[in-house]
Amino acid sequence: MRDGIDRDQVSGALLRWYDRAARVLPWRVGPAERAAGVVPDPYRVWLSEVMLQQTTVATVKAYFHRFTTRWPTVEALAAAQDTEVMAEWAGLGYYARARNLIACARAVAGQGGFPDTLDGLRALPGIGAYTAASVAAIAFDRSETVVDGNVERVVARLFAVRDPMPKSKPMLARLATRLTPDERAGDFAQAMMDLGATVCTPRAPRCGDCPLAGFCLAQEQGIAAELPVKTAKTPKPTRRGIAYVAIREDGAPLLETRPPKGLLGGMPGWPGSDWGDDPTPAPPLTADWALLPGVVKHTFTHFHLELTVATARVPQAVNPETGDFRPDFDPGALPTVMRKVWDHAASGDLFAGREGA
């Protein structure tokens, strides 16, 4: 192997470390259990991997527990109502994942279970290269390479790759593939992720505790903390908008369901204007709207958002141009940015005298 790094030595050292230091995670079958013959449930592996995309382990744990308690099998999830699943997903962000989750569960249930090959998994709705490799390796112990941000960092340091990210991603993936063993590929994948998350961390890597320190070219050269090199990010633009929070006499708020595609697709939200440099007011009904001081701030993948919040109390018989009044409204079912709008509205006097506001 390049620069004298031996695959068997690296994987052996890492797996020995993993056997004693593996994180205990609710979706994981640990090394001792695996050695005792416990087989991972592909449903739990898949669900956790989808949830963990661009979301922290600490955040995912509670969602994973709720999902698997309510829908313990892929068949149960496939039979769930879309609105129920989207409501449970609220707060996890990247809502296209939830829509794909539903579609994939139904496809898997329809064919009698998860396929156990990379190609079979890739054919499922919403499963890309990373998730397919993760499920194939972790659930079925296929010798597939799983590459996330933690793995990229470990490999960049191990081989002292100085080429900047993201252009170096293909090279890092190739090097990671050359490290993947034929046996215990699932444990190896999880070991690489654990190493990056707990030892080979982005800042102040703990090289003295690393099982791969003896193989690491970056540690040898004293540049581990400098890698991987990242190209400076282009600053995100800021968009602005107006969100309208109307409360009917009976306390029911006016909400709409966002279009199925696009940001927050299929999720409940407040009627509002466009999001841009100079948003055009678009109240959903005629009312005595009051603009609250301050703005609600939220950051999406590609832009920052600042929302001005307009509130109004409206008569019982009013007919909005968009949306509908929902007496059974649950703030917990709102996506994060819409919950921020609700909290901001509640900080004013709109809900004075309303029980539970």
PDB file of N, CA, C and O in Angstrom, residues 7-71:
ATOM      1  N   ARG A   7      -2.669  -2.650   5.015  1.00  0.00           N
ATOM      2  CA  ARG A   7      -4.089  -2.726   5.308  1.00  0.00           C
ATOM      3  C   ARG A   7      -4.368  -3.625   6.501  1.00  0.00           C
ATOM      4  O   ARG A   7      -5.140  -3.258   7.407  1.00  0.00           O
ATOM      5  N   ASP A   8      -3.789  -4.806   6.520  1.00  0.00           N
ATOM      6  CA  ASP A   8      -4.096  -5.759   7.576  1.00  0.00           C
ATOM      7  C   ASP A   8      -3.628  -5.252   8.937  1.00  0.00           C
ATOM      8  O   ASP A   8      -4.303  -5.448   9.954  1.00  0.00           O
ATOM      9  N   GLN A   9      -2.476  -4.579   8.959  1.00  0.00           N
ATOM     10  CA  GLN A   9      -1.986  -4.043  10.222  1.00  0.00           C
ATOM     11  C   GLN A   9      -2.878  -2.908  10.722  1.00  0.00           C
ATOM     12  O   GLN A   9      -3.205  -2.830  11.912  1.00  0.00           O
ATOM     13  N   VAL A  10      -3.277  -2.029   9.794  1.00  0.00           N
ATOM     14  CA  VAL A  10      -4.135  -0.910  10.180  1.00  0.00           C
ATOM     15  C   VAL A  10      -5.499  -1.412  10.657  1.00  0.00           C
ATOM     16  O   VAL A  10      -5.982  -1.026  11.724  1.00  0.00           O
ATOM     17  N   SER A  11      -6.136  -2.270   9.874  1.00  0.00           N
ATOM     18  CA  SER A  11      -7.466  -2.750  10.257  1.00  0.00           C
ATOM     19  C   SER A  11      -7.399  -3.574  11.544  1.00  0.00           C
ATOM     20  O   SER A  11      -8.287  -3.466  12.395  1.00  0.00           O
ATOM     21  N   GLY A  12      -6.337  -4.358  11.711  1.00  0.00           N
ATOM     22  CA  GLY A  12      -6.201  -5.143  12.927  1.00  0.00           C
ATOM     23  C   GLY A  12      -6.073  -4.269  14.158  1.00  0.00           C
ATOM     24  O   GLY A  12      -6.734  -4.504  15.187  1.00  0.00           O
ATOM     25  N   ALA A  13      -5.234  -3.231  14.080  1.00  0.00           N
ATOM     26  CA  ALA A  13      -5.052  -2.326  15.211  1.00  0.00           C
ATOM     27  C   ALA A  13      -6.336  -1.576  15.526  1.00  0.00           C
ATOM     28  O   ALA A  13      -6.705  -1.393  16.699  1.00  0.00           O
ATOM     29  N   LEU A  14      -7.029  -1.151  14.482  1.00  0.00           N
ATOM     30  CA  LEU A  14      -8.250  -0.397  14.699  1.00  0.00           C
ATOM     31  C   LEU A  14      -9.354  -1.272  15.293  1.00  0.00           C
ATOM     32  O   LEU A  14     -10.072  -0.854  16.208  1.00  0.00           O
ATOM     33  N   LEU A  15      -9.489  -2.494  14.807  1.00  0.00           N
ATOM     34  CA  LEU A  15     -10.533  -3.375  15.324  1.00  0.00           C
ATOM     35  C   LEU A  15     -10.249  -3.794  16.766  1.00  0.00           C
ATOM     36  O   LEU A  15     -11.184  -3.943  17.568  1.00  0.00           O
ATOM     37  N   ARG A  16      -8.994  -3.978  17.115  1.00  0.00           N
ATOM     38  CA  ARG A  16      -8.673  -4.292  18.517  1.00  0.00           C
ATOM     39  C   ARG A  16      -9.069  -3.136  19.419  1.00  0.00           C
ATOM     40  O   ARG A  16      -9.598  -3.341  20.528  1.00  0.00           O
ATOM     41  N   TRP A  17      -8.825  -1.912  18.954  1.00  0.00           N
ATOM     42  CA  TRP A  17      -9.242  -0.729  19.718  1.00  0.00           C
ATOM     43  C   TRP A  17     -10.761  -0.666  19.819  1.00  0.00           C
ATOM     44  O   TRP A  17     -11.314  -0.399  20.892  1.00  0.00           O
ATOM     45  N   TYR A  18     -11.438  -0.921  18.705  1.00  0.00           N
ATOM     46  CA  TYR A  18     -12.895  -0.878  18.681  1.00  0.00           C
ATOM     47  C   TYR A  18     -13.502  -1.915  19.618  1.00  0.00           C
ATOM     48  O   TYR A  18     -14.498  -1.646  20.301  1.00  0.00           O
ATOM     49  N   ASP A  19     -12.900  -3.062  19.707  1.00  0.00           N
ATOM     50  CA  ASP A  19     -13.424  -4.125  20.572  1.00  0.00           C
ATOM     51  C   ASP A  19     -13.478  -3.692  22.035  1.00  0.00           C
ATOM     52  O   ASP A  19     -14.320  -4.172  22.797  1.00  0.00           O
ATOM     53  N   ARG A  20     -12.603  -2.781  22.421  1.00  0.00           N
ATOM     54  CA  ARG A  20     -12.608  -2.343  23.823  1.00  0.00           C
ATOM     55  C   ARG A  20     -13.165  -0.931  24.022  1.00  0.00           C
ATOM     56  O   ARG A  20     -13.495  -0.556  25.146  1.00  0.00           O
ATOM     57  N   ALA A  21     -13.275  -0.145  22.915  1.00  0.00           N
ATOM     58  CA  ALA A  21     -13.630   1.269  23.076  1.00  0.00           C
ATOM     59  C   ALA A  21     -14.854   1.692  22.280  1.00  0.00           C
ATOM     60  O   ALA A  21     -15.166   2.885  22.229  1.00  0.00           O
ATOM     61  N   ALA A  22     -15.564   0.766  21.669  1.00  0.00           N
ATOM     62  CA  ALA A  22     -16.714   1.121  20.824  1.00  0.00           C
ATOM     63  C   ALA A  22     -17.754   1.912  21.614  1.00  0.00           C
ATOM     64  O   ALA A  22     -18.054   1.590  22.774  1.00  0.00           O
ATOM     65  N   ARG A  23     -18.284   2.956  20.980  1.00  0.00           N
ATOM     66  CA  ARG A  23     -19.366   3.702  21.608  1.00  0.00           C
ATOM     67  C   ARG A  23     -20.616   2.822  21.719  1.00  0.00           C
ATOM     68  O   ARG A  23     -20.884   2.004  20.835  1.00  0.00           O
ATOM     69  N   VAL A  24     -21.351   3.017  22.785  1.00  0.00           N
ATOM     70  CA  VAL A  24     -22.629   2.332  22.956  1.00  0.00           C
ATOM     71  C   VAL A  24     -23.701   3.240  22.362  1.00  0.00           C
ATOM     72  O   VAL A  24     -23.951   4.338  22.861  1.00  0.00           O
ATOM     73  N   LEU A  25     -24.318   2.785  21.286  1.00  0.00           N
ATOM     74  CA  LEU A  25     -25.328   3.574  20.588  1.00  0.00           C
ATOM     75  C   LEU A  25     -26.607   2.744  20.452  1.00  0.00           C
ATOM     76  O   LEU A  25     -26.524   1.520  20.278  1.00  0.00           O
ATOM     77  N   PRO A  26     -27.771   3.375  20.525  1.00  0.00           N
ATOM     78  CA  PRO A  26     -29.032   2.604  20.559  1.00  0.00           C
ATOM     79  C   PRO A  26     -29.301   1.794  19.299  1.00  0.00           C
ATOM     80  O   PRO A  26     -30.087   0.842  19.338  1.00  0.00           O
ATOM     81  N   TRP A  27     -28.692   2.141  18.195  1.00  0.00           N
ATOM     82  CA  TRP A  27     -28.916   1.407  16.940  1.00  0.00           C
ATOM     83  C   TRP A  27     -27.796   0.417  16.640  1.00  0.00           C
ATOM     84  O   TRP A  27     -27.830  -0.277  15.649  1.00  0.00           O
ATOM     85  N   ARG A  28     -26.807   0.356  17.500  1.00  0.00           N
ATOM     86  CA  ARG A  28     -25.615  -0.442  17.207  1.00  0.00           C
ATOM     87  C   ARG A  28     -25.643  -1.798  17.897  1.00  0.00           C
ATOM     88  O   ARG A  28     -26.023  -1.917  19.068  1.00  0.00           O
ATOM     89  N   VAL A  29     -25.213  -2.817  17.187  1.00  0.00           N
ATOM     90  CA  VAL A  29     -24.875  -4.111  17.789  1.00  0.00           C
ATOM     91  C   VAL A  29     -23.369  -4.062  18.033  1.00  0.00           C
ATOM     92  O   VAL A  29     -22.576  -4.033  17.092  1.00  0.00           O
ATOM     93  N   GLY A  30     -22.979  -4.008  19.299  1.00  0.00           N
ATOM     94  CA  GLY A  30     -21.580  -3.825  19.655  1.00  0.00           C
ATOM     95  C   GLY A  30     -20.729  -5.031  19.315  1.00  0.00           C
ATOM     96  O   GLY A  30     -21.232  -6.114  18.990  1.00  0.00           O
ATOM     97  N   PRO A  31     -19.396  -4.859  19.401  1.00  0.00           N
ATOM     98  CA  PRO A  31     -18.497  -5.953  19.010  1.00  0.00           C
ATOM     99  C   PRO A  31     -18.674  -7.227  19.831  1.00  0.00           C
ATOM    100  O   PRO A  31     -18.572  -8.328  19.288  1.00  0.00           O
ATOM    101  N   ALA A  32     -18.958  -7.095  21.124  1.00  0.00           N
ATOM    102  CA  ALA A  32     -19.153  -8.304  21.945  1.00  0.00           C
ATOM    103  C   ALA A  32     -20.412  -9.047  21.513  1.00  0.00           C
ATOM    104  O   ALA A  32     -20.431 -10.281  21.424  1.00  0.00           O
ATOM    105  N   GLU A  33     -21.469  -8.293  21.224  1.00  0.00           N
ATOM    106  CA  GLU A  33     -22.713  -8.912  20.753  1.00  0.00           C
ATOM    107  C   GLU A  33     -22.517  -9.570  19.392  1.00  0.00           C
ATOM    108  O   GLU A  33     -23.017 -10.674  19.141  1.00  0.00           O
ATOM    109  N   ARG A  34     -21.781  -8.875  18.506  1.00  0.00           N
ATOM    110  CA  ARG A  34     -21.516  -9.465  17.196  1.00  0.00           C
ATOM    111  C   ARG A  34     -20.753 -10.770  17.334  1.00  0.00           C
ATOM    112  O   ARG A  34     -21.034 -11.762  16.644  1.00  0.00           O
ATOM    113  N   ALA A  35     -19.757 -10.768  18.212  1.00  0.00           N
ATOM    114  CA  ALA A  35     -18.966 -11.987  18.429  1.00  0.00           C
ATOM    115  C   ALA A  35     -19.820 -13.122  18.980  1.00  0.00           C
ATOM    116  O   ALA A  35     -19.536 -14.301  18.742  1.00  0.00           O
ATOM    117  N   ALA A  36     -20.895 -12.747  19.702  1.00  0.00           N
ATOM    118  CA  ALA A  36     -21.794 -13.758  20.278  1.00  0.00           C
ATOM    119  C   ALA A  36     -22.865 -14.203  19.288  1.00  0.00           C
ATOM    120  O   ALA A  36     -23.709 -15.033  19.627  1.00  0.00           O
ATOM    121  N   GLY A  37     -22.844 -13.648  18.079  1.00  0.00           N
ATOM    122  CA  GLY A  37     -23.763 -14.092  17.047  1.00  0.00           C
ATOM    123  C   GLY A  37     -24.991 -13.231  16.847  1.00  0.00           C
ATOM    124  O   GLY A  37     -25.882 -13.588  16.071  1.00  0.00           O
ATOM    125  N   VAL A  38     -25.073 -12.063  17.536  1.00  0.00           N
ATOM    126  CA  VAL A  38     -26.212 -11.169  17.350  1.00  0.00           C
ATOM    127  C   VAL A  38     -26.073 -10.477  15.993  1.00  0.00           C
ATOM    128  O   VAL A  38     -25.026  -9.923  15.662  1.00  0.00           O
ATOM    129  N   VAL A  39     -27.131 -10.509  15.208  1.00  0.00           N
ATOM    130  CA  VAL A  39     -27.113  -9.946  13.855  1.00  0.00           C
ATOM    131  C   VAL A  39     -27.799  -8.581  13.853  1.00  0.00           C
ATOM    132  O   VAL A  39     -28.898  -8.447  14.395  1.00  0.00           O
ATOM    133  N   PRO A  40     -27.195  -7.571  13.275  1.00  0.00           N
ATOM    134  CA  PRO A  40     -27.836  -6.253  13.235  1.00  0.00           C
ATOM    135  C   PRO A  40     -29.142  -6.291  12.443  1.00  0.00           C
ATOM    136  O   PRO A  40     -29.279  -7.027  11.466  1.00  0.00           O
ATOM    137  N   ASP A  41     -30.099  -5.466  12.878  1.00  0.00           N
ATOM    138  CA  ASP A  41     -31.368  -5.316  12.178  1.00  0.00           C
ATOM    139  C   ASP A  41     -31.167  -4.261  11.086  1.00  0.00           C
ATOM    140  O   ASP A  41     -30.903  -3.090  11.399  1.00  0.00           O
ATOM    141  N   PRO A  42     -31.284  -4.625   9.814  1.00  0.00           N
ATOM    142  CA  PRO A  42     -31.051  -3.635   8.754  1.00  0.00           C
ATOM    143  C   PRO A  42     -31.985  -2.434   8.840  1.00  0.00           C
ATOM    144  O   PRO A  42     -31.612  -1.333   8.431  1.00  0.00           O
ATOM    145  N   TYR A  43     -33.182  -2.624   9.374  1.00  0.00           N
ATOM    146  CA  TYR A  43     -34.110  -1.501   9.538  1.00  0.00           C
ATOM    147  C   TYR A  43     -33.522  -0.454  10.471  1.00  0.00           C
ATOM    148  O   TYR A  43     -33.523   0.748  10.174  1.00  0.00           O
ATOM    149  N   ARG A  44     -32.991  -0.886  11.610  1.00  0.00           N
ATOM    150  CA  ARG A  44     -32.430   0.052  12.578  1.00  0.00           C
ATOM    151  C   ARG A  44     -31.146   0.692  12.038  1.00  0.00           C
ATOM    152  O   ARG A  44     -30.893   1.879  12.286  1.00  0.00           O
ATOM    153  N   VAL A  45     -30.357  -0.085  11.332  1.00  0.00           N
ATOM    154  CA  VAL A  45     -29.140   0.477  10.727  1.00  0.00           C
ATOM    155  C   VAL A  45     -29.518   1.552   9.712  1.00  0.00           C
ATOM    156  O   VAL A  45     -28.976   2.674   9.735  1.00  0.00           O
ATOM    157  N   TRP A  46     -30.430   1.221   8.822  1.00  0.00           N
ATOM    158  CA  TRP A  46     -30.855   2.170   7.786  1.00  0.00           C
ATOM    159  C   TRP A  46     -31.473   3.422   8.399  1.00  0.00           C
ATOM    160  O   TRP A  46     -31.126   4.546   8.025  1.00  0.00           O
ATOM    161  N   LEU A  47     -32.389   3.252   9.345  1.00  0.00           N
ATOM    162  CA  LEU A  47     -33.054   4.385   9.966  1.00  0.00           C
ATOM    163  C   LEU A  47     -32.040   5.314  10.628  1.00  0.00           C
ATOM    164  O   LEU A  47     -32.105   6.539  10.474  1.00  0.00           O
ATOM    165  N   SER A  48     -31.104   4.745  11.365  1.00  0.00           N
ATOM    166  CA  SER A  48     -30.104   5.577  12.037  1.00  0.00           C
ATOM    167  C   SER A  48     -29.226   6.318  11.037  1.00  0.00           C
ATOM    168  O   SER A  48     -28.910   7.495  11.230  1.00  0.00           O
ATOM    169  N   GLU A  49     -28.850   5.651   9.963  1.00  0.00           N
ATOM    170  CA  GLU A  49     -27.982   6.305   8.977  1.00  0.00           C
ATOM    171  C   GLU A  49     -28.696   7.463   8.289  1.00  0.00           C
ATOM    172  O   GLU A  49     -28.093   8.505   8.029  1.00  0.00           O
ATOM    173  N   VAL A  50     -29.971   7.289   7.994  1.00  0.00           N
ATOM    174  CA  VAL A  50     -30.725   8.388   7.381  1.00  0.00           C
ATOM    175  C   VAL A  50     -30.829   9.560   8.357  1.00  0.00           C
ATOM    176  O   VAL A  50     -30.628  10.725   7.989  1.00  0.00           O
ATOM    177  N   MET A  51     -31.123   9.264   9.610  1.00  0.00           N
ATOM    178  CA  MET A  51     -31.254  10.326  10.606  1.00  0.00           C
ATOM    179  C   MET A  51     -29.932  11.043  10.861  1.00  0.00           C
ATOM    180  O   MET A  51     -29.897  12.256  11.112  1.00  0.00           O
ATOM    181  N   LEU A  52     -28.834  10.309  10.797  1.00  0.00           N
ATOM    182  CA  LEU A  52     -27.525  10.880  11.149  1.00  0.00           C
ATOM    183  C   LEU A  52     -26.928  11.757  10.052  1.00  0.00           C
ATOM    184  O   LEU A  52     -25.931  12.440  10.298  1.00  0.00           O
ATOM    185  N   GLN A  53     -27.522  11.749   8.876  1.00  0.00           N
ATOM    186  CA  GLN A  53     -26.992  12.594   7.808  1.00  0.00           C
ATOM    187  C   GLN A  53     -27.160  14.055   8.193  1.00  0.00           C
ATOM    188  O   GLN A  53     -28.262  14.540   8.359  1.00  0.00           O
ATOM    189  N   GLN A  54     -26.037  14.742   8.385  1.00  0.00           N
ATOM    190  CA  GLN A  54     -26.006  16.165   8.721  1.00  0.00           C
ATOM    191  C   GLN A  54     -26.694  16.475  10.051  1.00  0.00           C
ATOM    192  O   GLN A  54     -27.174  17.586  10.273  1.00  0.00           O
ATOM    193  N   THR A  55     -26.738  15.486  10.949  1.00  0.00           N
ATOM    194  CA  THR A  55     -27.332  15.653  12.264  1.00  0.00           C
ATOM    195  C   THR A  55     -26.445  14.932  13.281  1.00  0.00           C
ATOM    196  O   THR A  55     -25.885  13.887  12.988  1.00  0.00           O
ATOM    197  N   THR A  56     -26.327  15.480  14.493  1.00  0.00           N
ATOM    198  CA  THR A  56     -25.428  14.906  15.485  1.00  0.00           C
ATOM    199  C   THR A  56     -26.023  13.664  16.147  1.00  0.00           C
ATOM    200  O   THR A  56     -27.244  13.496  16.213  1.00  0.00           O
ATOM    201  N   VAL A  57     -25.140  12.824  16.661  1.00  0.00           N
ATOM    202  CA  VAL A  57     -25.559  11.633  17.382  1.00  0.00           C
ATOM    203  C   VAL A  57     -26.439  12.007  18.572  1.00  0.00           C
ATOM    204  O   VAL A  57     -27.476  11.376  18.829  1.00  0.00           O
ATOM    205  N   ALA A  58     -26.045  13.055  19.308  1.00  0.00           N
ATOM    206  CA  ALA A  58     -26.803  13.459  20.495  1.00  0.00           C
ATOM    207  C   ALA A  58     -28.244  13.829  20.136  1.00  0.00           C
ATOM    208  O   ALA A  58     -29.182  13.487  20.870  1.00  0.00           O
ATOM    209  N   THR A  59     -28.433  14.501  19.015  1.00  0.00           N
ATOM    210  CA  THR A  59     -29.781  14.887  18.591  1.00  0.00           C
ATOM    211  C   THR A  59     -30.580  13.683  18.120  1.00  0.00           C
ATOM    212  O   THR A  59     -31.771  13.556  18.414  1.00  0.00           O
ATOM    213  N   VAL A  60     -29.931  12.780  17.399  1.00  0.00           N
ATOM    214  CA  VAL A  60     -30.635  11.658  16.772  1.00  0.00           C
ATOM    215  C   VAL A  60     -31.148  10.656  17.795  1.00  0.00           C
ATOM    216  O   VAL A  60     -32.196  10.031  17.580  1.00  0.00           O
ATOM    217  N   LYS A  61     -30.473  10.480  18.913  1.00  0.00           N
ATOM    218  CA  LYS A  61     -30.847   9.429  19.863  1.00  0.00           C
ATOM    219  C   LYS A  61     -32.321   9.488  20.256  1.00  0.00           C
ATOM    220  O   LYS A  61     -33.025   8.462  20.250  1.00  0.00           O
ATOM    221  N   ALA A  62     -32.817  10.665  20.603  1.00  0.00           N
ATOM    222  CA  ALA A  62     -34.208  10.780  21.043  1.00  0.00           C
ATOM    223  C   ALA A  62     -35.170  10.491  19.891  1.00  0.00           C
ATOM    224  O   ALA A  62     -36.202   9.818  20.081  1.00  0.00           O
ATOM    225  N   TYR A  63     -34.857  10.985  18.699  1.00  0.00           N
ATOM    226  CA  TYR A  63     -35.711  10.720  17.540  1.00  0.00           C
ATOM    227  C   TYR A  63     -35.737   9.232  17.216  1.00  0.00           C
ATOM    228  O   TYR A  63     -36.788   8.665  16.914  1.00  0.00           O
ATOM    229  N   PHE A  64     -34.571   8.605  17.258  1.00  0.00           N
ATOM    230  CA  PHE A  64     -34.487   7.174  16.957  1.00  0.00           C
ATOM    231  C   PHE A  64     -35.333   6.371  17.936  1.00  0.00           C
ATOM    232  O   PHE A  64     -36.049   5.439  17.535  1.00  0.00           O
ATOM    233  N   HIS A  65     -35.263   6.736  19.210  1.00  0.00           N
ATOM    234  CA  HIS A  65     -36.051   6.021  20.219  1.00  0.00           C
ATOM    235  C   HIS A  65     -37.547   6.164  19.943  1.00  0.00           C
ATOM    236  O   HIS A  65     -38.299   5.174  20.002  1.00  0.00           O
ATOM    237  N   ARG A  66     -37.985   7.392  19.622  1.00  0.00           N
ATOM    238  CA  ARG A  66     -39.407   7.600  19.360  1.00  0.00           C
ATOM    239  C   ARG A  66     -39.862   6.838  18.121  1.00  0.00           C
ATOM    240  O   ARG A  66     -40.928   6.223  18.112  1.00  0.00           O
ATOM    241  N   PHE A  67     -39.061   6.902  17.061  1.00  0.00           N
ATOM    242  CA  PHE A  67     -39.437   6.205  15.828  1.00  0.00           C
ATOM    243  C   PHE A  67     -39.535   4.707  16.053  1.00  0.00           C
ATOM    244  O   PHE A  67     -40.497   4.065  15.623  1.00  0.00           O
ATOM    245  N   THR A  68     -38.531   4.118  16.677  1.00  0.00           N
ATOM    246  CA  THR A  68     -38.515   2.660  16.824  1.00  0.00           C
ATOM    247  C   THR A  68     -39.503   2.174  17.875  1.00  0.00           C
ATOM    248  O   THR A  68     -39.897   1.011  17.856  1.00  0.00           O
ATOM    249  N   THR A  69     -39.897   3.046  18.790  1.00  0.00           N
ATOM    250  CA  THR A  69     -40.964   2.683  19.727  1.00  0.00           C
ATOM    251  C   THR A  69     -42.310   2.698  19.021  1.00  0.00           C
ATOM    252  O   THR A  69     -43.133   1.788  19.191  1.00  0.00           O
ATOM    253  N   ARG A  70     -42.527   3.708  18.204  1.00  0.00           N
ATOM    254  CA  ARG A  70     -43.808   3.842  17.506  1.00  0.00           C
ATOM    255  C   ARG A  70     -43.899   2.917  16.305  1.00  0.00           C
ATOM    256  O   ARG A  70     -44.967   2.357  16.027  1.00  0.00           O
ATOM    257  N   TRP A  71     -42.778   2.760  15.585  1.00  0.00           N
ATOM    258  CA  TRP A  71     -42.736   1.910  14.396  1.00  0.00           C
ATOM    259  C   TRP A  71     -41.535   0.971  14.512  1.00  0.00           C
ATOM    260  O   TRP A  71     -40.447   1.257  13.998  1.00  0.00           O
TER     261      TRP A  71
END
